[in-house]
Every structure is written in structure tokens, then in C-alpha cells.
Amino acid sequence: MNNDNELVRMDHINKFFGRVQALNDVTFTVQKNEIVGLLGDNGAGKSTLIKILSGALTADSGDIYMHGKKADIRNTTDAISYGIETIYQDSALVPQLSIARNLFLGREPVKEPAFLNRMDQGKMNEVARNLLKQVGITKEIPPTTPISALSGGERQAVAIARALYFESDLIILDEPTNNLGVEETQGVLRFVRNARDAGHSCIFIAHNIHHVFRVVDRIVVLRRGKKVADNIDPKKTTIEAVENIITGMGDAVPADASH
Ligand SMILES: Nc1ncnc2c1ncn2[C@@H]1O[C@H](COP(=O)(O)OP(=O)(O)OP(=O)(O)O)[C@@H](O)[C@H]1O
Ligand SMILES: [Mg+2]
């Protein structure tokens, strides 16, 4: 089953919250250079699945493979070391620290001589300034600005810039366009579309199915914790057909059809 092109394999994942089974035997894969849209209604298990991959939650059973090798992801630091970066609307940024500091959180460059362990503030600011331009922040925002002074979309851009700079293999975006303005939303969509060319893979979760259709290579659908579709090509189907799969209307049988 494994192939050389496979970046991630989440294999037979189960997760319970008390008596609620959030994930029921879900197998989910992402290829190298692939943008996967993960769809499903509220409570379908999307966030739970990607939180297991990003180390925020652990599965009750099932395995994760990265590049075909078993991966031991127990926390977000482990996930980052496997090249997995996750971006949420209220991403893992520290509001009171500057843009530059947030970009390097835990990976700050050190000034020579290294044993003094002084952060290289100048280098961080310079890298930050360039990255902000790359992710489409055209407004002149000094890299020393605290995150708390930014809009939702600008915060998103900082999180995206961090994933770009550290060349993460896999970038997970969970509802990244929620509460964003039109222009900011376009920026996120543009980023996802470009991610493939830049050598990244992405998992993109969004309630706006139009956004998903515009940027992904393949759509996977979860319904009440189970995977119900794995290989939908957005170029070969309609939004309505996928909506029917999400809600379960697509496989509804007439009451007397079973007789
Ligand atoms: N920390 C938690 N404690 C208890 N139950 C949880 C927890 N997190 C999720 N659940 C439950 O697990 C199920 C799946 O939730 P999850 O957040 O993964 O859904 P989702 O597909 O991301 O939904 P949404 O589209 O609303 O974000 C739901 O029934 C939810 O109530
Ligand atoms: Mg969710």
C-alpha cells in the first residue's frame, strides 16, 4: 500500500471523548505536494483528526507514518520536528511578543559568540520584514509590532510566514479564513494554491466549500467520525454532489428499498 510519494499516513485512527467516538477507524493520507481538503459537518471529527497529527491530542488507537516510517507524535514540538506546522484562526502566536519574535518562537537565531546566548534581534527583524512582504502584507508594519496590534488576517499571515520560513513539509490550516475580510481571505487562498509549487503539502479545512473547491487537489469527507469519501476530484464533480456526501443525502435510500 505504501508508495514513495506518500508524506503522511494516519492509519486506522480511533478517538473517544468519554462515550462520544469522535473518530471511527479513520485512515487518512496526504501525498507529497498535495493539497487535501478535509470536509464534514460540525462535529464530524475534522479538527480532532488534525489535532492528532499536530500533536495537540493523542489517538486512542491507530498509527501515524511520515515518509513511510512510523512517527511518534506526542506533542506539538514532536509534530514540528516532523515538519508539520498548524495554522488556526487564533494560531499559536504569543500576542504580547513582536511579529519577529513570534516568527522564531523557540528557534531564535543566536548572536556570536554563541555561548552568550543573545538573540540576534537584527536578523529576526530583517527576515520578518522580507517574509511579511512574501505573504502579501503590503502595508508597512514594523516587525517589532506586537501580535496583539494585528488584525485576524495579519496574524494568519504571520503564522503562514513561519511555516514558509521553516520549510515545513506539511502545513495544516483549520478554518483559516474564518472571520477574515475579503482581501485577507484571498491572501490565504493564494497561499494555499502556491504552497504546492513551493514544495509543501497542505491539509485545508474550511466551511466555505467554494474556497475548498478553488484550491485543493483532492477532497476527503468525514461524517460523524467516519471517513465517507476519500478521493473526490473537485475538477470532476459539483459542489452540490459533495454537499450531499457531507450531509449523507447522497447515499440515502428510500424507506422500502431494502425489502
Ligand atoms: N475536547 C473535547 N472534549 C469532548 N468532546 C470533544 C472534544 N473535542 C471534540 N469533541 C467532540 O468530538 C466530535 C468531533 O469534534 P471536532 O471538533 O473534531 O469536529 P469538527 O469536524 O472539527 O467540527 P467543526 O466543523 O464544528 O469545527 C464532536 O462530537 C465534538 O463535540
Ligand atoms: Mg473543527
mmCIF file of C-alpha atoms and ligand atoms in Angstrom:
data_model
loop_
_atom_site.group_PDB
_atom_site.id
_atom_site.type_symbol
_atom_site.label_atom_id
_atom_site.label_comp_id
_atom_site.label_asym_id
_atom_site.label_seq_id
_atom_site.Cartn_x
_atom_site.Cartn_y
_atom_site.Cartn_z
ATOM 1 C CA MET A 1 0.000 0.000 0.000
ATOM 2 C CA ASN A 2 2.815 2.410 0.809
ATOM 3 C CA ASN A 3 4.283 4.420 -2.006
ATOM 4 C CA ASP A 4 7.281 6.688 -2.230
ATOM 5 C CA ASN A 5 5.119 9.682 -2.836
ATOM 6 C CA GLU A 6 3.248 9.351 0.448
ATOM 7 C CA LEU A 7 4.047 12.059 3.014
ATOM 8 C CA VAL A 8 1.572 11.219 5.779
ATOM 9 C CA ARG A 9 -0.441 8.146 6.615
ATOM 10 C CA MET A 10 -2.808 8.182 9.579
ATOM 11 C CA ASP A 11 -3.760 4.536 9.863
ATOM 12 C CA HIS A 12 -6.987 3.222 11.477
ATOM 13 C CA ILE A 13 -7.282 6.112 13.928
ATOM 14 C CA ASN A 14 -9.826 5.895 16.763
ATOM 15 C CA LYS A 15 -10.555 8.627 19.291
ATOM 16 C CA PHE A 16 -13.168 8.791 22.024
ATOM 17 C CA PHE A 17 -14.183 11.729 24.193
ATOM 18 C CA GLY A 18 -15.934 9.895 27.008
ATOM 19 C CA ARG A 19 -18.652 7.940 25.207
ATOM 20 C CA VAL A 20 -18.530 10.071 22.068
ATOM 21 C CA GLN A 21 -16.497 8.441 19.314
ATOM 22 C CA ALA A 22 -15.037 11.439 17.510
ATOM 23 C CA LEU A 23 -13.054 9.255 15.067
ATOM 24 C CA ASN A 24 -14.027 5.759 13.980
ATOM 25 C CA ASP A 25 -11.289 3.777 12.220
ATOM 26 C CA VAL A 26 -10.184 6.678 10.024
ATOM 27 C CA THR A 27 -7.342 6.144 7.560
ATOM 28 C CA PHE A 28 -6.175 9.392 6.021
ATOM 29 C CA THR A 29 -3.225 10.053 3.715
ATOM 30 C CA VAL A 30 -1.527 13.062 2.168
ATOM 31 C CA GLN A 31 0.887 12.752 -0.756
ATOM 32 C CA LYS A 32 3.941 14.914 -1.291
ATOM 33 C CA ASN A 33 2.991 18.178 -2.985
ATOM 34 C CA GLU A 34 -0.679 17.535 -2.486
ATOM 35 C CA ILE A 35 -3.362 19.907 -1.206
ATOM 36 C CA VAL A 36 -6.106 17.921 0.531
ATOM 37 C CA GLY A 37 -9.438 19.459 1.505
ATOM 38 C CA LEU A 38 -10.927 17.888 4.631
ATOM 39 C CA LEU A 39 -14.687 18.432 4.726
ATOM 40 C CA GLY A 40 -17.542 17.451 7.015
ATOM 41 C CA ASP A 41 -20.351 18.956 9.029
ATOM 42 C CA ASN A 42 -19.927 20.448 12.502
ATOM 43 C CA GLY A 43 -18.657 17.780 14.851
ATOM 44 C CA ALA A 44 -17.645 15.386 12.039
ATOM 45 C CA GLY A 45 -14.167 14.962 13.542
ATOM 46 C CA LYS A 46 -12.034 17.148 11.265
ATOM 47 C CA SER A 47 -10.314 19.165 13.974
ATOM 48 C CA THR A 48 -9.844 16.075 16.127
ATOM 49 C CA LEU A 49 -8.081 14.294 13.260
ATOM 50 C CA ILE A 50 -5.688 17.136 12.527
ATOM 51 C CA LYS A 51 -5.083 17.802 16.235
ATOM 52 C CA ILE A 52 -3.835 14.215 16.495
ATOM 53 C CA LEU A 53 -1.476 14.865 13.595
ATOM 54 C CA SER A 54 -0.273 18.165 15.047
ATOM 55 C CA GLY A 55 0.322 16.654 18.480
ATOM 56 C CA ALA A 56 -2.392 18.592 20.318
ATOM 57 C CA LEU A 57 -4.302 15.337 21.021
ATOM 58 C CA THR A 58 -3.298 11.678 21.042
ATOM 59 C CA ALA A 59 -5.303 8.903 19.378
ATOM 60 C CA ASP A 60 -6.746 6.048 21.434
ATOM 61 C CA SER A 61 -5.540 3.656 18.756
ATOM 62 C CA GLY A 62 -4.025 3.753 15.293
ATOM 63 C CA ASP A 63 -0.638 4.762 13.924
ATOM 64 C CA ILE A 64 0.895 7.704 12.116
ATOM 65 C CA TYR A 65 3.553 7.317 9.412
ATOM 66 C CA MET A 66 5.641 10.142 7.952
ATOM 67 C CA HIS A 67 7.544 9.339 4.733
ATOM 68 C CA GLY A 68 6.549 5.704 5.265
ATOM 69 C CA LYS A 69 8.146 5.472 8.725
ATOM 70 C CA LYS A 70 6.221 5.210 11.970
ATOM 71 C CA ALA A 71 6.106 8.600 13.682
ATOM 72 C CA ASP A 72 5.827 9.144 17.419
ATOM 73 C CA ILE A 73 3.873 12.399 17.783
ATOM 74 C CA ARG A 74 3.060 13.097 21.435
ATOM 75 C CA ASN A 75 3.040 16.893 21.454
ATOM 76 C CA THR A 76 3.275 19.878 19.135
ATOM 77 C CA THR A 77 7.075 20.011 19.418
ATOM 78 C CA ASP A 78 7.256 16.441 18.089
ATOM 79 C CA ALA A 79 4.962 17.399 15.201
ATOM 80 C CA ILE A 80 7.105 20.414 14.304
ATOM 81 C CA SER A 81 10.208 18.203 14.301
ATOM 82 C CA TYR A 82 8.455 16.021 11.702
ATOM 83 C CA GLY A 83 7.890 19.121 9.573
ATOM 84 C CA ILE A 84 4.228 19.647 10.470
ATOM 85 C CA GLU A 85 3.067 23.229 11.038
ATOM 86 C CA THR A 86 -0.533 24.024 12.004
ATOM 87 C CA ILE A 87 -2.312 27.310 11.436
ATOM 88 C CA TYR A 88 -5.550 28.111 13.243
ATOM 89 C CA GLN A 89 -7.539 31.322 13.140
ATOM 90 C CA ASP A 90 -6.270 32.117 16.623
ATOM 91 C CA SER A 91 -2.973 30.448 15.862
ATOM 92 C CA ALA A 92 -0.255 29.541 18.297
ATOM 93 C CA LEU A 93 1.106 33.080 18.416
ATOM 94 C CA VAL A 94 2.017 34.954 21.578
ATOM 95 C CA PRO A 95 0.049 38.227 21.484
ATOM 96 C CA GLN A 96 2.402 40.270 23.651
ATOM 97 C CA LEU A 97 5.524 39.374 21.649
ATOM 98 C CA SER A 98 6.547 41.079 18.409
ATOM 99 C CA ILE A 99 5.942 39.720 14.911
ATOM 100 C CA ALA A 100 9.651 38.923 14.611
ATOM 101 C CA ARG A 101 9.789 37.053 17.922
ATOM 102 C CA ASN A 102 6.683 35.061 17.024
ATOM 103 C CA LEU A 103 8.236 34.003 13.732
ATOM 104 C CA PHE A 104 11.167 32.440 15.527
ATOM 105 C CA LEU A 105 9.440 31.232 18.669
ATOM 106 C CA GLY A 106 11.738 28.603 20.203
ATOM 107 C CA ARG A 107 14.083 28.704 17.193
ATOM 108 C CA GLU A 108 15.640 32.171 17.645
ATOM 109 C CA PRO A 109 18.926 32.858 15.863
ATOM 110 C CA VAL A 110 21.784 33.482 18.281
ATOM 111 C CA LYS A 111 24.430 36.196 18.032
ATOM 112 C CA GLU A 112 28.121 35.291 18.034
ATOM 113 C CA PRO A 113 29.716 34.333 20.352
ATOM 114 C CA ALA A 114 27.016 31.696 20.728
ATOM 115 C CA PHE A 115 27.818 30.859 24.358
ATOM 116 C CA LEU A 116 26.451 34.237 25.455
ATOM 117 C CA ASN A 117 23.113 33.068 24.044
ATOM 118 C CA ARG A 118 21.999 36.522 22.938
ATOM 119 C CA MET A 119 19.197 36.590 20.393
ATOM 120 C CA ASP A 120 20.042 38.163 17.070
ATOM 121 C CA GLN A 121 17.247 40.756 17.057
ATOM 122 C CA GLY A 122 18.548 42.447 13.917
ATOM 123 C CA LYS A 123 18.472 39.239 11.899
ATOM 124 C CA MET A 124 14.988 38.358 13.157
ATOM 125 C CA ASN A 125 13.647 41.773 12.157
ATOM 126 C CA GLU A 126 15.201 41.581 8.718
ATOM 127 C CA VAL A 127 13.855 38.078 7.998
ATOM 128 C CA ALA A 128 10.455 39.117 9.346
ATOM 129 C CA ARG A 129 10.303 42.174 7.098
ATOM 130 C CA ASN A 130 11.014 40.080 3.972
ATOM 131 C CA LEU A 131 8.602 37.315 4.940
ATOM 132 C CA LEU A 132 5.721 39.705 5.567
ATOM 133 C CA LYS A 133 6.160 41.006 2.041
ATOM 134 C CA GLN A 134 6.172 37.452 0.683
ATOM 135 C CA VAL A 135 2.861 36.610 2.330
ATOM 136 C CA GLY A 136 1.257 39.680 0.865
ATOM 137 C CA ILE A 137 1.313 42.197 3.706
ATOM 138 C CA THR A 138 1.967 45.265 1.653
ATOM 139 C CA LYS A 139 1.242 47.689 4.476
ATOM 140 C CA GLU A 140 4.395 48.877 6.225
ATOM 141 C CA ILE A 141 4.159 47.063 9.571
ATOM 142 C CA PRO A 142 7.386 47.139 11.599
ATOM 143 C CA PRO A 143 8.468 43.608 12.641
ATOM 144 C CA THR A 144 8.704 44.881 16.207
ATOM 145 C CA THR A 145 4.897 45.378 16.347
ATOM 146 C CA PRO A 146 3.260 43.134 18.955
ATOM 147 C CA ILE A 147 0.889 40.489 17.569
ATOM 148 C CA SER A 148 -1.905 41.944 19.729
ATOM 149 C CA ALA A 149 -1.934 45.023 17.483
ATOM 150 C CA LEU A 150 -2.664 42.991 14.312
ATOM 151 C CA SER A 151 -5.939 42.018 12.651
ATOM 152 C CA GLY A 152 -7.001 38.366 12.361
ATOM 153 C CA GLY A 153 -5.785 38.184 8.783
ATOM 154 C CA GLU A 154 -2.454 39.751 9.574
ATOM 155 C CA ARG A 155 -1.955 37.264 12.403
ATOM 156 C CA GLN A 156 -2.760 34.495 9.963
ATOM 157 C CA ALA A 157 -0.138 35.853 7.611
ATOM 158 C CA VAL A 158 2.480 35.758 10.370
ATOM 159 C CA ALA A 159 1.668 32.104 11.095
ATOM 160 C CA ILE A 160 1.883 31.334 7.381
ATOM 161 C CA ALA A 161 5.199 33.172 7.137
ATOM 162 C CA ARG A 162 6.540 30.982 9.925
ATOM 163 C CA ALA A 163 5.544 27.800 8.088
ATOM 164 C CA LEU A 164 7.238 29.120 4.936
ATOM 165 C CA TYR A 165 10.456 30.131 6.633
ATOM 166 C CA PHE A 166 10.964 26.811 8.369
ATOM 167 C CA GLU A 167 10.075 24.929 5.181
ATOM 168 C CA SER A 168 7.511 22.673 6.801
ATOM 169 C CA ASP A 169 6.641 19.622 4.692
ATOM 170 C CA LEU A 170 3.026 19.736 5.766
ATOM 171 C CA ILE A 171 1.009 22.828 6.569
ATOM 172 C CA ILE A 172 -2.362 22.267 8.218
ATOM 173 C CA LEU A 173 -4.924 25.056 8.006
ATOM 174 C CA ASP A 174 -8.025 24.604 10.176
ATOM 175 C CA GLU A 175 -10.673 27.184 9.262
ATOM 176 C CA PRO A 176 -8.006 29.733 8.328
ATOM 177 C CA THR A 177 -10.479 32.041 6.595
ATOM 178 C CA ASN A 178 -12.994 32.321 9.450
ATOM 179 C CA ASN A 179 -13.783 35.932 10.282
ATOM 180 C CA LEU A 180 -11.354 37.251 7.696
ATOM 181 C CA GLY A 181 -12.044 40.133 5.344
ATOM 182 C CA VAL A 182 -12.297 39.591 1.590
ATOM 183 C CA GLU A 183 -8.735 40.628 0.838
ATOM 184 C CA GLU A 184 -7.271 38.614 3.708
ATOM 185 C CA THR A 185 -9.248 35.557 2.613
ATOM 186 C CA GLN A 186 -7.868 35.914 -0.915
ATOM 187 C CA GLY A 187 -4.393 36.061 0.615
ATOM 188 C CA VAL A 188 -4.864 32.763 2.460
ATOM 189 C CA LEU A 189 -6.314 31.066 -0.636
ATOM 190 C CA ARG A 190 -3.445 32.350 -2.754
ATOM 191 C CA PHE A 191 -1.012 30.985 -0.201
ATOM 192 C CA VAL A 192 -2.592 27.523 -0.277
ATOM 193 C CA ARG A 193 -2.572 27.482 -4.056
ATOM 194 C CA ASN A 194 1.107 28.472 -4.138
ATOM 195 C CA ALA A 195 2.098 26.052 -1.386
ATOM 196 C CA ARG A 196 2.211 23.116 -3.789
ATOM 197 C CA ASP A 197 4.652 24.868 -6.135
ATOM 198 C CA ALA A 198 6.784 25.801 -3.154
ATOM 199 C CA GLY A 199 7.111 22.085 -2.310
ATOM 200 C CA HIS A 200 4.686 21.901 0.627
ATOM 201 C CA SER A 201 1.685 19.676 1.183
ATOM 202 C CA CYS A 202 -1.430 21.103 2.826
ATOM 203 C CA ILE A 203 -4.500 19.963 4.675
ATOM 204 C CA PHE A 204 -7.153 22.624 4.270
ATOM 205 C CA ILE A 205 -10.304 22.659 6.415
ATOM 206 C CA ALA A 206 -12.947 25.280 5.712
ATOM 207 C CA HIS A 207 -16.716 25.522 5.999
ATOM 208 C CA ASN A 208 -16.835 27.517 2.808
ATOM 209 C CA ILE A 209 -16.885 24.699 0.269
ATOM 210 C CA HIS A 210 -16.350 27.176 -2.591
ATOM 211 C CA HIS A 211 -12.979 28.091 -1.079
ATOM 212 C CA VAL A 212 -12.062 24.420 -0.802
ATOM 213 C CA PHE A 213 -13.051 23.734 -4.404
ATOM 214 C CA ARG A 214 -10.868 26.573 -5.606
ATOM 215 C CA VAL A 215 -7.611 25.397 -4.099
ATOM 216 C CA VAL A 216 -7.449 21.665 -3.368
ATOM 217 C CA ASP A 217 -6.343 18.635 -5.412
ATOM 218 C CA ARG A 218 -8.445 16.092 -3.559
ATOM 219 C CA ILE A 219 -11.333 16.134 -1.084
ATOM 220 C CA VAL A 220 -11.817 13.779 1.866
ATOM 221 C CA VAL A 221 -15.143 13.777 3.718
ATOM 222 C CA LEU A 222 -15.793 12.790 7.328
ATOM 223 C CA ARG A 223 -19.284 12.189 8.656
ATOM 224 C CA ARG A 224 -19.916 11.558 12.332
ATOM 225 C CA GLY A 225 -16.373 10.336 12.870
ATOM 226 C CA LYS A 226 -16.190 8.067 9.837
ATOM 227 C CA LYS A 227 -14.481 8.643 6.535
ATOM 228 C CA VAL A 228 -17.196 8.513 3.870
ATOM 229 C CA ALA A 229 -15.243 9.726 0.828
ATOM 230 C CA ASP A 230 -11.530 9.703 0.156
ATOM 231 C CA ASN A 231 -10.811 10.556 -3.398
ATOM 232 C CA ILE A 232 -13.051 13.319 -4.690
ATOM 233 C CA ASP A 233 -11.545 15.325 -7.531
ATOM 234 C CA PRO A 234 -13.015 18.840 -7.346
ATOM 235 C CA LYS A 235 -12.474 19.212 -11.093
ATOM 236 C CA LYS A 236 -14.709 16.236 -11.837
ATOM 237 C CA THR A 237 -17.661 16.873 -9.524
ATOM 238 C CA THR A 238 -20.012 19.580 -8.367
ATOM 239 C CA ILE A 239 -20.328 21.410 -5.077
ATOM 240 C CA GLU A 240 -23.884 20.033 -4.751
ATOM 241 C CA ALA A 241 -22.684 16.437 -5.090
ATOM 242 C CA VAL A 242 -20.088 16.965 -2.369
ATOM 243 C CA GLU A 243 -22.646 18.690 -0.129
ATOM 244 C CA ASN A 244 -24.818 15.595 -0.458
ATOM 245 C CA ILE A 245 -21.930 13.388 0.647
ATOM 246 C CA ILE A 246 -21.256 15.688 3.617
ATOM 247 C CA THR A 247 -24.847 15.549 4.830
ATOM 248 C CA GLY A 248 -25.458 11.907 3.885
ATOM 249 C CA MET A 249 -28.209 12.794 1.407
ATOM 250 C CA GLY A 250 -26.122 11.255 -1.349
ATOM 251 C CA ASP A 251 -26.476 7.731 -0.021
ATOM 252 C CA ALA A 252 -30.000 7.975 1.357
ATOM 253 C CA VAL A 253 -32.127 5.020 0.240
ATOM 254 C CA PRO A 254 -35.917 5.092 0.024
ATOM 255 C CA ALA A 255 -37.556 3.512 3.075
ATOM 256 C CA ASP A 256 -38.791 0.495 1.103
ATOM 257 C CA ALA A 257 -35.662 -0.049 -0.965
ATOM 258 C CA SER A 258 -34.269 -2.607 1.487
ATOM 259 C CA HIS A 259 -37.171 -5.027 1.067
HETATM 260 N N1 LIG B 1 -12.040 18.232 23.865
HETATM 261 C C1 LIG B 1 -13.200 17.608 23.625
HETATM 262 N N2 LIG B 1 -13.921 17.065 24.632
HETATM 263 C C2 LIG B 1 -15.065 16.396 24.394
HETATM 264 N N3 LIG B 1 -15.595 16.228 23.176
HETATM 265 C C3 LIG B 1 -14.925 16.745 22.133
HETATM 266 C C4 LIG B 1 -13.702 17.463 22.301
HETATM 267 N N4 LIG B 1 -13.269 17.851 21.091
HETATM 268 C C5 LIG B 1 -14.175 17.413 20.209
HETATM 269 N N5 LIG B 1 -15.176 16.742 20.824
HETATM 270 C C6 LIG B 1 -16.307 16.080 20.165
HETATM 271 O O1 LIG B 1 -15.796 15.265 19.116
HETATM 272 C C7 LIG B 1 -16.598 15.379 17.954
HETATM 273 C C8 LIG B 1 -15.749 15.868 16.792
HETATM 274 O O2 LIG B 1 -15.381 17.224 17.024
HETATM 275 P P1 LIG B 1 -14.410 18.045 16.072
HETATM 276 O O3 LIG B 1 -14.064 19.296 16.766
HETATM 277 O O4 LIG B 1 -13.299 17.169 15.636
HETATM 278 O O5 LIG B 1 -15.365 18.331 14.826
HETATM 279 P P2 LIG B 1 -15.129 19.244 13.540
HETATM 280 O O6 LIG B 1 -15.378 18.360 12.364
HETATM 281 O O7 LIG B 1 -13.836 19.936 13.618
HETATM 282 O O8 LIG B 1 -16.338 20.265 13.658
HETATM 283 P P3 LIG B 1 -16.418 21.855 13.295
HETATM 284 O O9 LIG B 1 -16.670 21.893 11.817
HETATM 285 O O10 LIG B 1 -17.613 22.313 14.055
HETATM 286 O O11 LIG B 1 -15.150 22.505 13.698
HETATM 287 C C9 LIG B 1 -17.769 16.285 18.332
HETATM 288 O O12 LIG B 1 -18.844 15.483 18.735
HETATM 289 C C10 LIG B 1 -17.223 17.082 19.485
HETATM 290 O O13 LIG B 1 -18.265 17.507 20.331
HETATM 291 MG MG MG B 2 -13.266 21.970 13.753
#
